[in-house]
XYZ file of C-alpha atoms in Angstrom:
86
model
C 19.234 27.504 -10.566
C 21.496 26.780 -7.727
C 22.579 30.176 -7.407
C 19.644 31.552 -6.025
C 19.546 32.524 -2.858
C 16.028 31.450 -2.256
C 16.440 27.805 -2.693
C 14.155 25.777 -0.697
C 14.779 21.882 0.277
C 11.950 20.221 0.257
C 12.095 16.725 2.351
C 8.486 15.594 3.356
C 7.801 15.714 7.102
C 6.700 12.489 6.584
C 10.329 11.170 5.967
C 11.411 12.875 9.216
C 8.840 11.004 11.261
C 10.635 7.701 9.782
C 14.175 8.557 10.269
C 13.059 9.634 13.629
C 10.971 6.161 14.271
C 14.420 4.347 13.631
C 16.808 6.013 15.196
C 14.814 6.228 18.540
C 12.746 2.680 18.713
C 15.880 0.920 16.240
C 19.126 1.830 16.487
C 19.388 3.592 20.168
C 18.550 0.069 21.480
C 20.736 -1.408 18.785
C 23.755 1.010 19.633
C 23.509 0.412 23.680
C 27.393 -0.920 24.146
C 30.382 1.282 25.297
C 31.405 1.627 22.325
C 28.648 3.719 20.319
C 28.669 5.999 22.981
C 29.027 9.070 20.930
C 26.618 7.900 18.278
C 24.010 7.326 20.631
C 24.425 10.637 21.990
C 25.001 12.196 18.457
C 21.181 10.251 17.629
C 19.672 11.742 21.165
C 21.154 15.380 20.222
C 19.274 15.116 16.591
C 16.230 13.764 17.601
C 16.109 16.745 20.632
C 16.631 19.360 17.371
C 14.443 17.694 15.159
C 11.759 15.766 16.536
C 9.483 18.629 17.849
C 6.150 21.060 17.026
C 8.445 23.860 15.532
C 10.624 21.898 13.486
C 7.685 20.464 11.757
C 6.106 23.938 11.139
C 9.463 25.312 9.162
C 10.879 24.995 6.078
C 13.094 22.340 5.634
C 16.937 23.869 5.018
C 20.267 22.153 3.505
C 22.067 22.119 6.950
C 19.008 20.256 8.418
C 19.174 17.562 5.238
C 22.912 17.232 5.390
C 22.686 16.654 9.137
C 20.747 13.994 8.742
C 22.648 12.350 5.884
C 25.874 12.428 8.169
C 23.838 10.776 10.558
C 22.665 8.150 8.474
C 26.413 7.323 7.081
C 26.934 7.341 10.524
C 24.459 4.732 11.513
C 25.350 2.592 8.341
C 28.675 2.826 8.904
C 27.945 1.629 12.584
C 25.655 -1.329 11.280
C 28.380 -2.978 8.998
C 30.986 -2.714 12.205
C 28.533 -4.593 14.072
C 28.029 -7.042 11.242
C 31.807 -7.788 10.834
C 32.662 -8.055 14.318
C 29.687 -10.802 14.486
């Protein structure tokens, strides 16, 4: 139930290696003007927490998958700017 405190969120680490993939080789490049400043340094702060030896050995957590689904609204959010200002 979600009332018990030992809830585990289970995202495969295999996910993380794509979100990471994207945001580094993807959308850093994609993001380089003035103006995503702060999302590209949001994107380098989450891939310095998440892309490393002992965040793969953990348990995944809720603040870890609700980080990254801000940062993905984020990123979307950023993609259809660029798409209307084009």
């Amino acid at each position: 139930s979600g009332n018990s405190p030992d809830i585990m969120y289970k995202v495969r680490k295999n996910w993380w290696a794509g979100l990471w993939h994207h945001l580094e080789y993807y959308f850093l490049p994609l993001f380089a003007g003035e103006a995503h400043a702060a999302l590209r340094e949001e994107i380098k702060i989450f891939l310095k927490e998440y892309k490393n030896k002992a965040f793969m050995q953990r348990l995944t957590t809720e603040v870890d998958i609700t980080r990254a689904d801000n940062l993905i609204n984020k990123v979307i959010s950023a993609l259809e700017n660029l798409q209307n200002n084009t």
